[in-house]
Short mmCIF file of C-alpha atoms and ligand atoms in Angstrom, two decimals:
data_model
loop_
_atom_site.label_atom_id
_atom_site.label_comp_id
_atom_site.label_asym_id
_atom_site.label_seq_id
_atom_site.Cartn_x
_atom_site.Cartn_y
_atom_site.Cartn_z
CA UNK E 30 150.31 24.68 171.70
CA UNK E 31 147.68 26.24 170.72
CA UNK E 32 147.05 25.39 166.61
CA UNK E 33 144.94 27.65 164.81
CA UNK E 34 142.56 26.01 162.19
CA UNK E 35 142.31 28.73 158.68
CA UNK E 36 139.83 27.61 156.48
CA UNK E 37 139.84 29.06 152.90
CA UNK E 38 136.89 29.28 151.51
CA UNK E 39 137.88 28.03 147.87
CA UNK E 40 136.23 27.77 144.70
CA UNK E 41 137.40 24.44 143.83
CA UNK E 42 135.87 22.63 147.58
CA UNK E 43 132.89 24.74 146.56
CA UNK E 44 130.27 23.23 144.60
CA UNK E 45 129.55 25.78 142.47
CA UNK E 46 126.58 24.77 139.67
CA UNK E 47 127.31 27.65 137.33
CA UNK E 48 125.99 26.54 133.95
CA UNK E 49 126.41 28.43 130.63
CA UNK E 50 123.09 27.61 128.89
CA UNK E 51 120.20 28.48 129.54
CA UNK E 52 117.47 26.21 130.90
CA UNK E 53 115.53 25.71 127.89
CA UNK E 54 112.09 26.50 130.37
CA UNK E 55 113.22 29.22 132.07
CA UNK E 56 111.28 32.29 130.65
CA UNK E 57 112.67 35.00 133.01
CA UNK E 58 115.95 36.75 134.03
CA UNK E 59 115.90 35.60 137.35
CA UNK E 60 114.69 31.90 137.12
CA UNK E 61 117.82 31.91 133.96
CA UNK E 62 119.99 33.46 136.44
CA UNK E 63 119.34 31.34 139.17
CA UNK E 64 119.84 28.40 137.41
CA UNK E 65 122.67 29.55 135.90
CA UNK E 66 124.49 30.66 138.97
CA UNK E 67 124.18 27.22 140.07
CA UNK E 68 122.12 29.03 143.17
CA UNK E 69 118.95 26.18 142.35
CA UNK E 70 118.58 22.86 140.48
CA UNK E 71 114.98 21.66 139.56
CA UNK E 72 113.73 18.34 141.54
CA UNK E 73 110.17 18.59 139.57
CA UNK E 74 107.32 20.77 138.95
CA UNK E 75 107.79 23.22 141.12
CA UNK E 76 110.63 21.92 143.94
CA UNK E 77 113.88 22.66 143.93
CA UNK E 78 116.92 22.42 145.77
CA UNK E 79 119.24 24.58 147.00
CA UNK E 80 122.36 24.49 145.99
CA UNK E 81 125.34 25.82 148.42
CA UNK E 82 124.99 29.69 147.10
CA UNK E 83 120.96 29.66 147.02
CA UNK E 84 121.30 28.58 150.66
CA UNK E 85 123.87 31.56 151.49
CA UNK E 86 121.83 34.21 150.02
CA UNK E 87 117.94 32.28 151.34
CA UNK E 88 119.79 32.56 154.45
CA UNK E 89 120.27 36.40 154.43
CA UNK E 90 117.10 37.28 153.31
CA UNK E 91 115.53 34.90 156.46
CA UNK E 92 118.16 36.54 158.45
CA UNK E 93 117.24 40.62 157.82
CA UNK E 94 113.29 39.20 158.46
CA UNK E 95 114.22 37.35 161.32
CA UNK E 96 115.64 40.28 162.83
CA UNK E 97 112.85 42.60 161.90
CA UNK E 98 110.15 40.83 163.34
CA UNK E 99 112.67 39.78 166.26
CA UNK E 100 112.73 43.88 166.45
CA UNK E 101 109.05 44.53 166.70
CA UNK E 102 108.28 41.92 169.57
CA UNK E 103 107.43 38.79 167.70
CA UNK E 104 108.39 35.33 169.39
CA UNK E 105 110.32 32.88 166.52
CA UNK E 106 108.38 29.10 166.87
CA UNK E 107 107.72 26.12 164.36
CA UNK E 108 105.59 24.78 163.01
CA UNK E 109 104.96 21.22 161.35
CA UNK E 110 104.67 21.10 157.92
CA UNK E 111 102.24 18.23 158.28
CA UNK E 112 99.16 19.46 159.25
CA UNK E 113 95.79 17.09 160.49
CA UNK E 114 93.07 17.23 157.86
CA UNK E 115 90.86 17.59 161.13
CA UNK E 116 91.85 20.73 161.64
CA UNK E 117 90.83 21.81 158.56
CA UNK E 118 87.67 20.30 158.63
CA UNK E 119 86.78 22.52 161.61
CA UNK E 120 87.94 25.87 160.69
CA UNK E 121 85.90 24.56 156.72
CA UNK E 122 88.66 25.25 154.72
CA UNK E 123 89.24 22.17 153.80
CA UNK E 124 87.04 22.34 150.63
CA UNK E 125 87.48 26.18 150.30
CA UNK E 126 91.00 25.68 149.57
CA UNK E 127 90.58 23.73 146.65
CA UNK E 128 93.47 21.73 144.81
CA UNK E 129 96.24 23.95 146.48
CA UNK E 130 96.16 21.84 149.52
CA UNK E 131 97.37 18.80 149.10
CA UNK E 132 95.50 15.70 151.06
CA UNK E 133 97.75 12.22 152.13
CA UNK E 134 96.45 9.83 154.48
CA UNK E 135 99.07 7.63 157.33
CA UNK E 136 99.38 4.06 157.32
CA UNK E 137 96.33 4.58 159.76
CA UNK E 138 94.22 6.01 157.52
CA UNK E 139 94.11 9.17 159.20
CA UNK E 140 93.62 12.39 156.39
CA UNK E 141 96.68 15.32 156.34
CA UNK E 142 97.58 17.70 154.81
CA UNK E 143 100.65 19.73 153.40
CA UNK E 144 100.83 23.19 154.76
CA UNK E 145 99.88 26.15 152.63
CA UNK E 146 100.40 28.30 155.65
CA UNK E 147 99.25 27.66 159.78
CA UNK E 148 96.19 29.98 160.72
CA UNK E 149 94.77 26.63 161.71
CA UNK E 150 97.88 25.08 163.53
CA UNK E 151 98.64 28.50 165.15
CA UNK E 152 94.96 29.16 166.66
CA UNK E 153 95.23 25.57 167.88
CA UNK E 154 98.34 25.98 169.12
CA UNK E 155 97.49 29.31 171.47
CA UNK E 156 94.06 27.34 172.43
CA UNK E 157 96.44 25.35 174.87
CA UNK E 158 99.18 28.23 175.12
CA UNK E 159 96.93 31.42 176.26
CA UNK E 160 93.71 31.57 178.80
CA UNK E 161 94.29 34.75 179.94
CA UNK E 162 94.46 38.96 178.02
CA UNK E 163 97.04 39.19 180.34
CA UNK E 164 98.86 37.26 177.54
CA UNK E 165 98.10 40.43 174.89
CA UNK E 166 99.22 41.10 172.33
CA UNK E 167 101.21 38.21 171.30
CA UNK E 168 102.35 37.53 167.80
CA UNK E 169 104.76 34.29 167.07
CA UNK E 170 106.27 34.27 163.82
CA UNK E 171 107.84 31.43 161.65
CA UNK E 172 110.35 30.92 159.17
CA UNK E 173 109.26 27.80 157.87
CA UNK E 174 108.44 25.13 153.92
CA UNK E 175 104.92 25.67 152.82
CA UNK E 176 103.31 23.90 149.92
CA UNK E 177 100.38 24.66 147.70
CA UNK E 178 99.77 22.43 144.89
CA UNK E 179 100.03 25.67 141.79
CA UNK E 180 97.70 24.61 139.14
CA UNK E 181 100.84 26.78 137.03
CA UNK E 182 104.45 26.18 138.57
CA UNK E 183 106.44 28.75 136.33
CA UNK E 184 109.14 31.28 137.24
CA UNK E 185 111.67 29.12 138.69
CA UNK E 186 110.84 29.78 143.18
CA UNK E 187 108.58 33.03 142.21
CA UNK E 188 106.14 30.50 141.74
CA UNK E 189 106.98 27.49 143.01
CA UNK E 190 104.78 24.47 144.53
CA UNK E 191 107.11 24.27 147.76
CA UNK E 192 108.46 27.64 149.15
CA UNK E 193 109.98 29.04 152.46
CA UNK E 194 107.68 31.55 154.03
CA UNK E 195 107.85 33.94 156.89
CA UNK E 196 104.66 33.78 158.98
CA UNK E 197 103.47 35.43 161.71
CA UNK E 198 100.44 35.92 163.49
CA UNK E 199 99.10 38.61 165.89
CA UNK E 200 96.85 37.96 168.84
CA UNK E 201 94.79 41.28 170.47
CA UNK E 202 92.25 41.28 173.09
CA UNK E 203 89.91 43.93 170.97
CA UNK E 204 90.09 45.58 167.33
CA UNK E 205 92.04 48.45 168.60
CA UNK E 206 94.62 46.71 169.67
CA UNK E 207 95.30 44.60 166.49
CA UNK E 208 94.75 47.35 164.25
CA UNK E 209 97.99 48.54 166.94
CA UNK E 210 100.14 44.91 166.12
CA UNK E 211 98.90 45.05 162.38
CA UNK E 212 100.67 49.20 161.78
CA UNK E 213 104.04 47.25 164.52
CA UNK E 214 104.37 45.21 161.26
CA UNK E 215 103.57 47.09 158.56
CA UNK E 216 106.30 48.99 160.08
CA UNK E 217 108.29 45.89 160.78
CA UNK E 218 107.57 44.88 157.06
CA UNK E 219 108.98 47.96 156.15
CA UNK E 220 112.06 47.80 157.40
CA UNK E 221 113.18 44.32 156.46
CA UNK E 222 112.26 45.53 152.89
CA UNK E 223 114.11 48.72 152.97
CA UNK E 224 117.23 46.68 154.61
CA UNK E 225 117.02 44.21 151.78
CA UNK E 226 117.32 47.00 149.15
CA UNK E 227 113.95 46.46 147.30
CA UNK E 228 112.51 48.85 144.90
CA UNK E 229 108.57 48.05 146.18
CA UNK E 230 105.06 49.65 147.00
CA UNK E 231 102.39 48.47 149.32
CA UNK E 232 98.70 48.75 147.80
CA UNK E 233 95.62 47.88 149.21
CA UNK E 234 94.65 43.95 148.61
CA UNK E 235 91.36 43.74 150.28
CA UNK E 236 88.47 43.02 147.75
CA UNK E 237 86.14 43.29 151.11
CA UNK E 238 86.82 47.16 151.88
CA UNK E 239 88.37 49.30 148.74
CA UNK E 240 89.75 52.15 150.12
CA UNK E 241 89.77 49.98 153.44
CA UNK E 242 93.45 49.41 155.10
CA UNK E 243 92.50 45.68 155.91
CA UNK E 244 94.78 44.08 153.88
CA UNK E 245 97.79 45.14 152.16
CA UNK E 246 100.25 43.51 149.92
CA UNK E 247 103.99 44.69 149.48
CA UNK E 248 105.20 44.63 146.02
CA UNK E 249 108.71 44.64 144.21
CA UNK E 250 107.89 46.43 140.83
CA UNK E 251 109.32 44.40 137.92
CA UNK E 252 108.11 43.42 134.50
CA UNK E 253 108.68 39.51 135.41
CA UNK E 254 105.76 40.53 137.81
CA UNK E 255 102.48 38.98 137.44
CA UNK E 256 100.27 41.41 139.44
CA UNK E 257 99.22 44.41 137.64
CA UNK E 258 98.86 47.32 140.26
CA UNK E 259 96.97 50.91 139.39
CA UNK E 260 99.00 53.99 141.07
CA UNK E 261 97.04 57.79 141.07
CA UNK E 262 100.17 60.22 139.97
CA UNK E 263 98.78 62.62 141.98
CA UNK E 264 98.35 61.37 145.67
CA UNK E 265 99.48 58.04 147.00
CA UNK E 266 96.72 56.14 146.52
CA UNK E 267 97.97 52.51 145.17
CA UNK E 268 95.68 49.14 145.09
CA UNK E 269 95.90 46.25 142.74
CA UNK E 270 94.39 46.12 140.21
CA UNK E 271 92.53 42.86 140.50
CA UNK E 272 90.54 44.76 143.44
CA UNK E 273 89.67 47.65 141.48
CA UNK E 274 88.75 45.45 138.10
CA UNK E 275 86.16 43.33 140.59
CA UNK E 276 84.23 46.61 140.54
CA UNK E 277 84.40 47.71 137.05
CA UNK E 278 82.46 46.74 134.19
CA UNK E 279 84.96 45.27 131.71
CA UNK E 280 86.59 43.26 135.02
CA UNK E 281 90.01 43.68 133.22
CA UNK E 282 92.86 44.90 135.01
CA UNK E 283 94.84 46.01 132.20
CA UNK E 284 91.46 49.13 131.11
CA UNK E 285 92.55 50.93 133.91
CA UNK E 286 96.22 53.60 132.20
CA UNK E 287 94.72 57.13 132.83
CA UNK E 288 91.11 56.35 134.58
CA UNK E 289 90.24 58.82 137.70
CA UNK E 290 91.55 57.67 140.72
CA UNK E 291 88.84 56.54 143.30
CA UNK E 292 90.44 59.22 145.58
CA UNK E 293 89.42 61.80 143.24
CA UNK E 294 93.13 62.48 142.93
CA UNK E 295 94.61 62.12 139.97
CA UNK E 296 94.75 59.37 137.05
CA UNK E 297 95.29 55.86 137.82
CA UNK E 298 98.93 54.50 136.13
CA UNK E 299 99.63 50.66 136.26
CA UNK E 300 102.92 48.74 136.76
CA UNK E 301 103.61 45.38 137.24
CA UNK E 302 104.20 44.02 140.79
CA UNK E 303 105.94 40.33 142.57
CA UNK E 304 103.90 40.03 145.49
CA UNK E 305 106.17 39.48 148.24
CA UNK E 306 104.46 40.38 151.74
CA UNK E 307 100.86 40.68 152.51
CA UNK E 308 99.65 41.51 155.62
CA UNK E 309 95.60 40.99 156.72
CA UNK E 310 93.28 41.80 159.81
CA UNK E 311 91.60 38.77 160.09
CA UNK E 312 89.60 39.80 163.20
CA UNK E 313 88.13 36.42 165.16
CA UNK E 314 87.38 34.47 162.74
CA UNK E 315 89.75 31.51 162.87
CA UNK E 316 89.49 32.25 167.35
CA UNK E 317 85.47 31.93 166.88
CA UNK E 318 85.44 28.46 164.41
CA UNK E 319 88.50 26.64 165.88
CA UNK E 320 86.69 27.60 169.54
CA UNK E 321 90.54 30.29 171.17
CA UNK E 322 88.22 31.23 173.85
CA UNK E 323 90.31 32.61 176.27
CA UNK E 324 89.44 35.38 179.76
CA UNK E 325 88.43 38.73 179.56
CA UNK E 326 88.73 41.40 181.74
CA UNK E 327 85.21 40.74 182.65
CA UNK E 328 83.89 38.25 180.28
CA UNK E 329 85.69 35.95 178.32
CA UNK E 330 87.03 37.02 174.72
CA UNK E 331 87.46 35.49 171.02
CA UNK E 332 91.02 36.99 170.52
CA UNK E 333 91.16 39.32 167.38
CA UNK E 334 94.26 37.86 165.06
CA UNK E 335 96.56 39.03 162.04
CA UNK E 336 98.18 37.16 159.82
CA UNK E 337 101.28 38.47 157.94
CA UNK E 338 103.40 36.76 155.14
CA UNK E 339 106.61 37.30 153.35
CA UNK E 340 107.68 34.55 150.73
CA UNK E 341 110.95 34.24 151.59
CA UNK E 342 112.47 32.20 148.00
CA UNK E 343 110.43 34.53 145.67
CA UNK E 344 112.42 37.22 147.51
CA UNK E 345 115.37 36.02 146.18
CA UNK E 346 113.97 35.75 142.76
CA UNK E 347 112.43 39.04 142.83
CA UNK E 348 115.92 40.38 144.13
CA UNK E 349 117.60 39.39 140.99
CA UNK E 350 114.33 40.80 138.81
CA UNK E 351 115.63 44.64 139.66
CA UNK E 352 119.57 43.92 139.90
CA UNK E 353 121.16 42.34 136.53
CA UNK E 354 123.29 42.82 133.88
CA UNK E 355 123.91 40.64 130.29
CA UNK E 356 126.61 39.42 132.15
CA UNK E 357 124.41 38.08 135.68
CA UNK E 358 123.15 39.09 139.00
CA UNK E 359 124.23 42.00 140.26
CA UNK E 360 123.54 41.27 143.93
CA UNK E 361 122.60 44.05 146.29
CA UNK E 362 125.13 43.45 149.08
CA UNK E 363 122.72 42.60 151.80
CA UNK E 364 122.47 39.47 149.49
CA UNK E 365 125.28 38.93 148.00
CA UNK E 366 126.40 35.02 148.84
CA UNK E 367 129.74 36.56 148.99
CA UNK E 368 131.23 40.24 149.07
CA UNK E 369 134.53 39.78 147.29
CA UNK E 370 136.07 37.44 144.98
CA UNK E 371 139.77 36.45 144.65
CA UNK E 372 140.80 35.58 140.72
CA UNK E 373 143.99 33.73 141.65
CA UNK E 374 145.38 33.92 137.64
CA UNK E 375 147.88 31.73 137.84
CA UNK E 376 148.76 29.29 134.66
CA UNK E 377 152.14 28.09 135.97
CA UNK E 378 150.48 27.91 139.54
CA UNK E 379 153.80 29.96 141.09
CA UNK E 380 153.20 30.17 145.08
CA UNK E 381 154.02 33.23 144.99
CA UNK E 382 150.84 34.08 144.17
CA UNK E 383 149.31 31.48 146.18
CA UNK E 384 150.82 33.56 148.95
CA UNK E 385 149.59 36.35 147.56
CA UNK E 386 146.27 35.35 147.28
CA UNK E 387 146.14 33.86 151.25
CA UNK E 388 148.02 37.15 152.48
CA UNK E 389 144.94 38.82 150.99
CA UNK E 390 141.97 36.45 151.76
CA UNK E 391 142.99 36.84 155.44
CA UNK E 392 143.72 40.84 155.30
CA UNK E 393 139.73 40.07 154.00
CA UNK E 394 138.96 37.86 156.84
CA UNK E 395 140.35 39.81 159.34
CA UNK E 396 138.02 42.67 158.62
CA UNK E 397 134.88 40.32 158.53
CA UNK E 398 134.47 40.89 154.99
CA UNK E 399 133.05 37.19 153.40
CA UNK E 400 135.86 36.30 151.03
CA UNK E 401 135.53 33.08 147.72
CA UNK E 402 139.08 32.97 147.14
CA UNK E 403 138.77 30.91 143.02
CA UNK E 404 141.58 28.83 143.04
CA UNK E 405 140.12 26.96 140.10
CA UNK E 406 142.75 25.22 137.78
CA UNK E 407 140.20 27.06 134.77
CA UNK E 408 140.69 29.60 132.62
CA UNK E 409 140.73 33.33 133.72
CA UNK E 410 138.13 34.47 131.13
CA UNK E 411 136.38 31.10 132.65
CA UNK E 412 136.47 32.88 135.97
CA UNK E 413 135.68 36.04 135.61
CA UNK E 414 132.33 34.64 133.79
CA UNK E 415 131.48 32.41 136.52
CA UNK E 416 131.70 35.27 139.51
CA UNK E 417 129.88 37.32 137.50
CA UNK E 418 127.09 35.25 136.73
CA UNK E 419 126.73 34.55 139.86
CA UNK E 420 127.14 38.62 140.65
CA UNK E 421 129.49 38.80 143.34
CA UNK E 422 129.93 42.65 144.34
CA UNK E 423 133.86 43.12 144.55
CA UNK E 424 136.57 40.51 142.42
CA UNK E 425 140.31 41.30 143.45
CA UNK E 426 142.58 40.07 140.46
CA UNK E 427 145.64 38.42 141.67
CA UNK E 428 148.49 37.15 139.43
CA UNK E 429 151.78 37.97 137.66
CA UNK E 430 151.03 41.90 137.79
CA UNK E 431 150.45 42.01 141.51
CA UNK E 432 153.45 39.96 142.11
CA UNK E 433 155.84 42.62 139.97
CA UNK E 434 154.29 46.49 141.10
CA UNK E 435 153.09 45.42 144.41
CA UNK E 436 149.56 46.69 143.11
CA UNK E 437 146.06 44.83 143.37
CA UNK E 438 143.73 44.65 140.33
CA UNK E 439 140.03 45.32 141.88
CA UNK E 440 137.14 45.17 140.05
CA UNK E 441 133.20 46.15 141.22
CA UNK E 442 130.80 43.83 139.42
CA UNK E 443 129.48 46.55 137.00
CA UNK E 444 132.38 47.99 136.40
CA UNK E 445 133.74 47.00 132.65
CA UNK E 446 138.02 47.32 134.09
CA UNK E 447 139.52 46.57 137.45
CA UNK E 448 141.10 49.75 139.08
CA UNK E 449 144.66 49.48 140.49
CA UNK E 450 144.24 50.20 144.34
CA UNK E 451 147.19 50.38 147.01
CA UNK E 452 146.84 47.34 149.76
CA UNK E 453 146.59 49.80 152.66
CA UNK E 454 143.26 50.73 150.36
CA UNK E 455 141.54 47.82 149.97
CA UNK E 456 139.44 46.98 152.73
CA UNK E 457 138.30 51.03 153.05
CA UNK E 458 137.22 50.72 149.16
CA UNK E 459 135.31 47.36 149.78
CA UNK E 460 133.78 48.46 152.71
CA UNK E 461 132.63 51.80 151.76
P1 LIG P 530 99.76 35.02 145.20
O1 LIG P 530 98.99 35.92 145.03
O2 LIG P 530 101.19 34.86 145.00
O3 LIG P 530 99.74 33.30 144.97
P2 LIG P 530 98.86 34.73 147.66
O4 LIG P 530 98.40 35.96 148.07
O5 LIG P 530 98.07 33.24 147.33
O6 LIG P 530 100.18 34.53 146.18
P3 LIG P 530 99.59 34.68 150.79
O7 LIG P 530 99.12 33.58 151.39
O8 LIG P 530 99.82 36.06 150.45
O9 LIG P 530 100.35 34.72 148.92
O10 LIG P 530 101.68 34.29 150.97
C1 LIG P 530 102.36 35.31 151.59
C2 LIG P 530 103.36 34.98 150.59
O11 LIG P 530 104.06 33.88 150.49
C3 LIG P 530 102.69 35.82 149.32
O12 LIG P 530 103.06 37.35 149.58
C4 LIG P 530 104.09 35.20 148.09
O13 LIG P 530 105.40 36.30 148.58
C5 LIG P 530 104.22 34.36 148.66
N1 LIG P 530 104.17 32.68 147.90
C6 LIG P 530 102.76 32.70 147.82
N2 LIG P 530 103.22 31.72 147.07
C7 LIG P 530 104.68 30.95 146.66
C8 LIG P 530 104.56 30.03 145.88
N3 LIG P 530 103.40 29.72 144.74
N4 LIG P 530 106.13 30.25 145.59
C9 LIG P 530 106.83 31.47 145.89
N5 LIG P 530 106.27 32.34 147.30
C10 LIG P 530 104.88 32.27 146.78
MG1 LIG P 531 98.96 36.98 148.85
#
C-alpha cells in the first residue's frame, strides 16, 4: 500500500529567530529588519549566518539571477573561494588590490588569498579549456561566496566582508564580439532586476572615458544608498556622481544638484543609489597578462573579455530599503520567504480549528502556494507582529469565527484590517 506522507511547514518547528528590539549597531532600515525578522545573525564584523527565512529569500534572488544568466546563454560553474596568491602576483594585482585581499599561508608555507573576485582564476581555467576561436563566444558564471576585508563593514549584508556574488566572465575573439556579449549581459541584467521587482537605474561608471559605455552600474534607488547618482532632467544621461566629480574642480559629488548635464540636455539632479550590479568591458588585459592565447582564424589571439557582477546578498537588503513600513518588511511576491501565513488563533487548542488550518494549508499547497502555518502556542498579537515584521504578503486568520461562519479572514500585508473571503475565492485572490 502506498502511504503518502504530507509535511507541514509549521512555525512551531521552524527556526524563526524574530526579535522585538532593534540591534544597537543597525543604522539603516534593512539591517534592522533583517535582524528583527530573523533573516540573519551576525557572527563577526561583516560576517553573517543566514537563518532559514533569510536563506529562502537569498535563494529566490539567486534563482532569478540563475534563470536570467542561463536564458542569456551563460554556463554555470563553481570556482574555489581559496585562490593561490601566485596568480595574483602574475596578474600584478596582489599589491594593487590592497588590504581588502585577505592573504594567508597553508601548512607548506604556500601563499593563498580569499577570492574577492575571480578574473585570475577564470582566465587560468580557460587556459586549459579554450584552445580555438571556434569555442567562442563563451560566458561562464558562478554564484559564490566572496571575501573582501572591507575597511568599514556596515549596514549588515549591504557592505559585509563575506558576501554572495554572481560573477560572470565573457570571452570573445574581437572587440566587436565583446561589445555584443556586453549588450547581452546588460539586457539579462534588466530582465533580472525587473523580475526581482527593484526600482533601479543604470548609470555610467567608467572613470577612464566619461560619456563612454565601457562600464555601467545598476543602482537601486534608496536614501540609504552609499553612492550619489547624477541624472539629467531632460535626457537619459545618468552617471555615478563620483566619477563626474573627479573631472570637476571641487571634486565633491554633492556640488553637482543643478549643474548643466554633460550631454548638453537639461540640468543634473542627484539621487542616492545602492550598487547591485556592475558590468565591465575588460578587453585583453587579463588574457594577455596571464597568457591566455588561443588559435585565431589566421594567427594566435588573446580573447577579449568582459566581467559582470551582481551582489546577490546585497540585493536582499536593497529590496527591503524599497519595501517596508513601520511594522516591518513588505516583500514583493518574487522574494517573499512564504507567500501566505496561516495564523491559527486557537487558545483552547480546538481540534476543529486545527483541522480547518490543515485543510486550508493543503488547499494552498495543492495550488503550489508556499505557505507557513503559525501553530505556535503564542498570543495572536505576537503571531501577527511576527508575520508583519517578516513581511509575508498574505495572512489567513483561522479561529472560532471561521468555524462558526465558514468565512475566512484574509489580510494583505499592507492592509490595516482583514477582509472576509469565501473558501472558493481564496486561491484566486492570493494568486491574483
Ligand atoms: P562597492 O563600490 O559597493 O564597494 P564594488 O564596485 O567594489 O562595490 P564590484 O567589484 O563591482 O563591487 O562587485 C560586484 C557587486 O558585488 C557589486 O555591484 C555589489 O553589488 C556587490 N558587492 C561588492 N562589495 C560588496 C560588499 N562588501 N558587500 C556586499 N556586496 C558587495
Ligand atoms: Mg562596482
